[in-house]
CSV table of C-alpha atoms in Angstrom, one decimal:
chain,number,residue,atom,x,y,z
A,1,MET,CA,106.7,201.9,223.4
A,2,SER,CA,109.5,199.4,222.4
A,3,GLN,CA,108.3,195.8,221.6
A,4,ARG,CA,108.1,195.0,225.1
A,5,ALA,CA,105.8,198.1,225.9
A,6,SER,CA,102.0,197.7,226.5
A,7,GLY,CA,99.8,198.4,223.7
A,8,LEU,CA,101.6,196.8,220.9
A,9,SER,CA,100.2,196.4,217.5
A,10,SER,CA,102.3,193.8,216.1
A,11,VAL,CA,99.6,191.3,216.2
A,12,PRO,CA,96.6,192.1,214.1
A,13,ARG,CA,93.3,192.5,215.9
A,14,PHE,CA,90.3,191.0,214.2
A,15,ARG,CA,86.5,190.9,215.2
A,16,SER,CA,84.9,187.6,215.6
A,17,ALA,CA,83.2,186.8,212.3
A,18,ARG,CA,79.2,187.2,212.8
A,19,ALA,CA,77.3,184.8,210.8
A,20,GLY,CA,74.4,186.2,208.6
A,21,PRO,CA,73.9,187.5,205.1
A,22,GLU,CA,76.6,190.4,205.0
A,23,LEU,CA,79.2,187.6,205.9
A,24,ASP,CA,77.9,185.3,203.2
A,25,MET,CA,78.2,188.2,200.5
A,26,VAL,CA,81.7,188.8,201.5
A,27,HIS,CA,82.9,185.1,201.2
A,28,ALA,CA,81.1,185.0,198.0
A,29,ALA,CA,82.5,188.1,196.8
A,30,LEU,CA,86.0,187.1,197.6
A,31,ALA,CA,85.4,183.7,196.3
A,32,ALA,CA,84.2,185.2,192.9
A,33,GLY,CA,87.0,187.6,192.7
A,34,LEU,CA,87.1,191.4,193.3
A,35,PRO,CA,87.3,193.6,190.0
A,36,PHE,CA,90.7,194.9,190.9
A,37,LYS,CA,93.8,194.1,188.8
A,38,TRP,CA,96.3,193.2,191.5
A,39,THR,CA,93.6,191.2,193.4
A,40,ASP,CA,95.5,188.0,193.0
A,41,GLU,CA,98.5,189.2,194.5
A,42,ALA,CA,96.6,191.3,197.3
A,43,VAL,CA,97.1,190.6,201.1
A,44,VAL,CA,93.4,190.2,202.5
A,45,LEU,CA,92.4,191.3,206.1
A,46,GLN,CA,88.9,190.6,206.9
A,47,GLU,CA,87.3,192.6,210.0
A,48,PRO,CA,90.3,194.3,211.4
A,49,GLU,CA,89.7,196.2,214.3
A,50,LEU,CA,90.7,200.1,213.9
A,51,PRO,CA,90.3,203.2,215.8
A,52,SER,CA,87.9,204.1,213.1
A,53,GLY,CA,85.9,201.0,213.0
A,54,VAL,CA,85.9,197.4,211.5
A,55,PRO,CA,86.0,197.5,207.6
A,56,ASP,CA,84.9,194.4,206.3
A,57,ILE,CA,87.6,193.8,203.8
A,58,LEU,CA,91.1,195.3,203.1
A,59,LEU,CA,93.0,194.5,200.2
A,60,LEU,CA,96.5,195.8,200.5
A,61,ARG,CA,99.3,195.6,197.6
A,62,MET,CA,102.5,195.6,199.4
A,63,ASN,CA,106.2,196.8,198.6
A,64,THR,CA,109.2,194.4,198.9
A,65,LEU,CA,111.2,194.9,201.8
A,66,PRO,CA,114.8,193.9,202.3
A,67,PHE,CA,114.6,192.7,205.9
A,68,THR,CA,111.9,190.1,207.4
A,69,GLU,CA,110.7,191.4,210.7
A,70,VAL,CA,109.7,195.1,211.6
A,71,MET,CA,107.0,195.6,214.3
A,72,PHE,CA,106.2,198.9,215.9
A,73,SER,CA,103.8,199.8,218.6
A,74,ASP,CA,100.9,202.5,218.1
A,75,GLN,CA,103.1,205.1,219.4
A,76,GLU,CA,105.9,204.5,217.2
A,77,LEU,CA,103.5,204.4,214.2
A,78,LYS,CA,102.2,207.9,215.1
A,79,LEU,CA,105.4,209.3,215.2
A,80,LEU,CA,106.7,207.6,212.2
A,81,HIS,CA,103.5,209.1,210.4
A,82,PHE,CA,104.1,212.4,212.0
A,83,VAL,CA,107.6,212.7,210.7
A,84,SER,CA,106.9,211.3,207.1
A,85,SER,CA,104.1,213.6,206.5
A,86,ARG,CA,106.5,216.5,207.4
A,87,GLN,CA,109.7,215.5,206.1
A,88,VAL,CA,111.5,217.4,208.5
A,89,VAL,CA,110.5,217.7,212.1
A,90,HIS,CA,112.2,219.3,215.3
A,91,LEU,CA,112.1,217.4,218.5
A,92,SER,CA,110.4,220.3,220.0
A,93,GLU,CA,107.6,219.8,217.5
A,94,VAL,CA,106.9,216.6,218.8
A,95,SER,CA,106.6,217.8,222.1
A,96,GLU,CA,104.3,220.6,221.4
A,97,LEU,CA,102.2,219.1,218.8
A,98,LEU,CA,102.0,215.5,220.0
A,99,ARG,CA,102.4,216.4,223.5
A,100,TRP,CA,105.0,213.7,224.3
A,101,THR,CA,107.0,213.7,227.3
A,102,LYS,CA,110.8,213.9,226.7
A,103,ARG,CA,111.2,210.2,227.9
A,104,ALA,CA,108.5,209.0,225.4
A,105,ILE,CA,110.1,210.8,222.5
A,106,ASP,CA,113.6,209.3,223.5
A,107,VAL,CA,112.2,205.6,223.5
A,108,GLY,CA,110.2,206.2,220.1
A,109,VAL,CA,113.3,207.8,218.2
A,110,SER,CA,115.7,205.3,219.4
A,111,SER,CA,113.4,202.4,218.3
A,112,LEU,CA,112.7,204.0,214.7
A,113,GLU,CA,116.6,204.8,214.2
A,114,ALA,CA,117.7,201.5,215.4
A,115,HIS,CA,115.3,200.0,212.6
A,116,GLN,CA,116.9,202.7,210.1
A,117,PHE,CA,113.0,204.1,209.5
A,118,LEU,CA,114.1,207.5,211.0
A,119,VAL,CA,117.5,209.8,211.2
A,120,LEU,CA,118.1,212.2,214.0
A,121,ARG,CA,120.5,215.1,213.2
A,122,ASN,CA,120.9,218.3,215.2
A,123,SER,CA,117.7,217.7,217.0
A,124,GLN,CA,115.8,217.2,213.6
A,125,LEU,CA,113.9,214.0,212.5
A,126,ARG,CA,113.8,212.9,208.7
A,127,PRO,CA,112.2,209.8,207.4
A,128,THR,CA,114.5,207.3,205.5
A,129,LYS,CA,113.8,205.8,202.0
A,130,LEU,CA,112.9,202.8,204.1
A,131,ALA,CA,110.0,204.2,205.7
A,132,ARG,CA,108.4,204.9,202.4
A,133,LEU,CA,108.8,201.1,201.3
A,134,PHE,CA,107.2,200.1,204.7
A,135,LEU,CA,103.9,201.5,203.5
A,136,ALA,CA,101.5,199.5,201.2
A,137,ARG,CA,101.7,200.7,197.8
A,138,GLU,CA,97.6,200.5,197.7
A,139,ILE,CA,95.2,199.8,200.6
A,140,ILE,CA,91.2,199.3,199.3
A,141,ALA,CA,88.9,199.4,202.1
A,142,ILE,CA,85.4,197.6,201.5
A,143,GLU,CA,82.5,198.0,203.6
A,144,ALA,CA,79.5,195.3,202.8
A,145,LYS,CA,75.9,195.8,203.5
A,146,VAL,CA,72.7,194.1,202.6
A,147,GLY,CA,70.3,196.8,202.7
A,148,GLU,CA,71.0,200.1,204.8
A,149,TRP,CA,73.5,201.6,202.4
A,150,ARG,CA,73.7,204.9,204.1
A,151,ARG,CA,75.4,203.0,207.0
A,152,ALA,CA,77.7,201.3,204.7
A,153,LEU,CA,78.6,204.8,203.0
A,154,MET,CA,79.3,206.3,206.7
A,155,GLN,CA,81.6,203.5,207.4
A,156,ALA,CA,83.3,203.9,204.0
A,157,ARG,CA,84.0,207.5,204.4
A,158,SER,CA,85.5,206.7,207.7
A,159,ASN,CA,87.8,204.3,206.1
A,160,GLN,CA,89.2,207.1,203.8
A,161,TRP,CA,91.0,208.0,206.8
A,162,PHE,CA,93.7,205.5,206.3
A,163,ALA,CA,93.0,203.8,202.9
A,164,SER,CA,93.9,205.1,199.4
A,165,GLN,CA,90.6,203.8,198.0
A,166,SER,CA,87.4,203.0,199.9
A,167,TYR,CA,84.1,201.2,198.4
A,168,VAL,CA,80.9,200.1,199.6
A,169,LEU,CA,79.8,196.5,198.8
A,170,LEU,CA,76.0,196.0,197.9
A,171,LYS,CA,73.9,193.3,196.4
A,172,GLY,CA,71.3,193.5,193.7
A,173,GLN,CA,70.2,196.8,191.7
A,174,ILE,CA,72.2,200.2,192.6
A,175,SER,CA,69.9,203.2,192.5
A,176,PRO,CA,70.7,206.3,191.3
A,177,SER,CA,70.4,207.7,195.0
A,178,VAL,CA,73.2,205.5,196.0
A,179,VAL,CA,75.4,206.6,193.0
A,180,GLU,CA,74.8,210.3,193.6
A,181,ALA,CA,75.4,210.1,197.5
A,182,ALA,CA,78.7,207.8,197.0
A,183,SER,CA,80.2,210.0,194.5
A,184,ALA,CA,79.5,213.4,196.1
A,185,VAL,CA,82.0,212.1,199.0
A,186,GLY,CA,84.6,210.2,196.6
A,187,VAL,CA,83.4,206.6,197.8
A,188,GLY,CA,83.1,203.8,195.4
A,189,VAL,CA,80.3,201.4,195.0
A,190,LEU,CA,80.6,197.7,194.1
A,191,GLN,CA,77.8,195.6,192.7
A,192,PHE,CA,77.6,192.0,193.7
A,193,ASN,CA,75.2,189.8,191.8
A,194,GLY,CA,75.7,186.7,193.2
A,195,GLY,CA,78.3,185.4,190.6
A,196,ARG,CA,80.7,188.3,190.1
A,197,THR,CA,81.5,191.9,191.4
A,198,LYS,CA,81.4,195.0,189.2
A,199,ILE,CA,82.6,198.4,189.9
A,200,VAL,CA,79.6,200.8,189.6
A,201,VAL,CA,81.3,203.9,190.9
A,202,ARG,CA,85.1,204.1,191.1
A,203,SER,CA,86.5,205.3,194.3
A,204,GLU,CA,88.7,208.6,194.5
A,205,ARG,CA,92.2,207.9,195.2
A,206,CYS,CA,93.5,209.1,198.5
A,207,ARG,CA,97.2,209.7,199.0
A,208,LEU,CA,99.2,207.2,201.5
A,209,PRO,CA,99.8,207.4,204.5
A,210,GLY,CA,96.5,208.8,205.2
A,211,SER,CA,97.0,208.6,209.1
A,212,TYR,CA,99.0,206.5,211.3
A,213,ALA,CA,96.5,203.7,210.6
A,214,SER,CA,97.7,203.3,207.1
A,215,TRP,CA,101.1,202.1,208.9
A,216,LEU,CA,99.3,199.9,210.9
A,217,VAL,CA,97.3,198.0,208.5
A,218,SER,CA,100.6,197.7,206.4
A,219,MET,CA,102.6,196.3,209.3
A,220,TRP,CA,99.5,193.7,210.1
A,221,ALA,CA,99.6,192.9,206.4
A,222,ARG,CA,103.3,191.9,206.7
A,223,VAL,CA,102.5,189.8,209.9
A,224,GLU,CA,99.8,187.9,207.8
A,225,THR,CA,102.3,187.3,205.0
A,226,ARG,CA,104.7,185.6,207.5
A,227,ALA,CA,102.1,183.4,209.4
């Protein structure tokens, strides 16, 4: 569970690009510019492999950190999210609710303490201010589909697990049934007409972090900015 452990998350995992009309639409929409005020400063991740699926586009608006390199494993991010979401966590809760062994807890806590993301006092864990800065300020997930909008909507709902906003990107005319279905589940709709993209339905906002995957993609975005 340290950086030398197996299952490291520090290197982003991306699916190989699949040629076709959807990829062409994604590239064209990115080239034309997406309709969000901070797009120019966004970190763009295309087809990152996450536990919930592979969103076509992630846009992340990042905080500024006072250090250059922080890499954590999946397990460490899960612990960081668990503590941050509760603010105060007793070590016994980590064992009981996450079902971690004492050794796993010791290793995870030691790493996060060493990086000043958690504080351990009297067997209680608390997040630091640095932990809040580690997370992206915004995470927009976009699922692109040429046809089969229902499949895109299903994936976009899954993306709400970690994103602050989730959209489907569709081409051509948007039917009322698409608008109604997306609005009912809080998913936004983007329409691409070949030259520009506009918001047809605005996504509901979800709080960050939604899950440990919010921390994961935030860390990946930092890796990409240093590449």
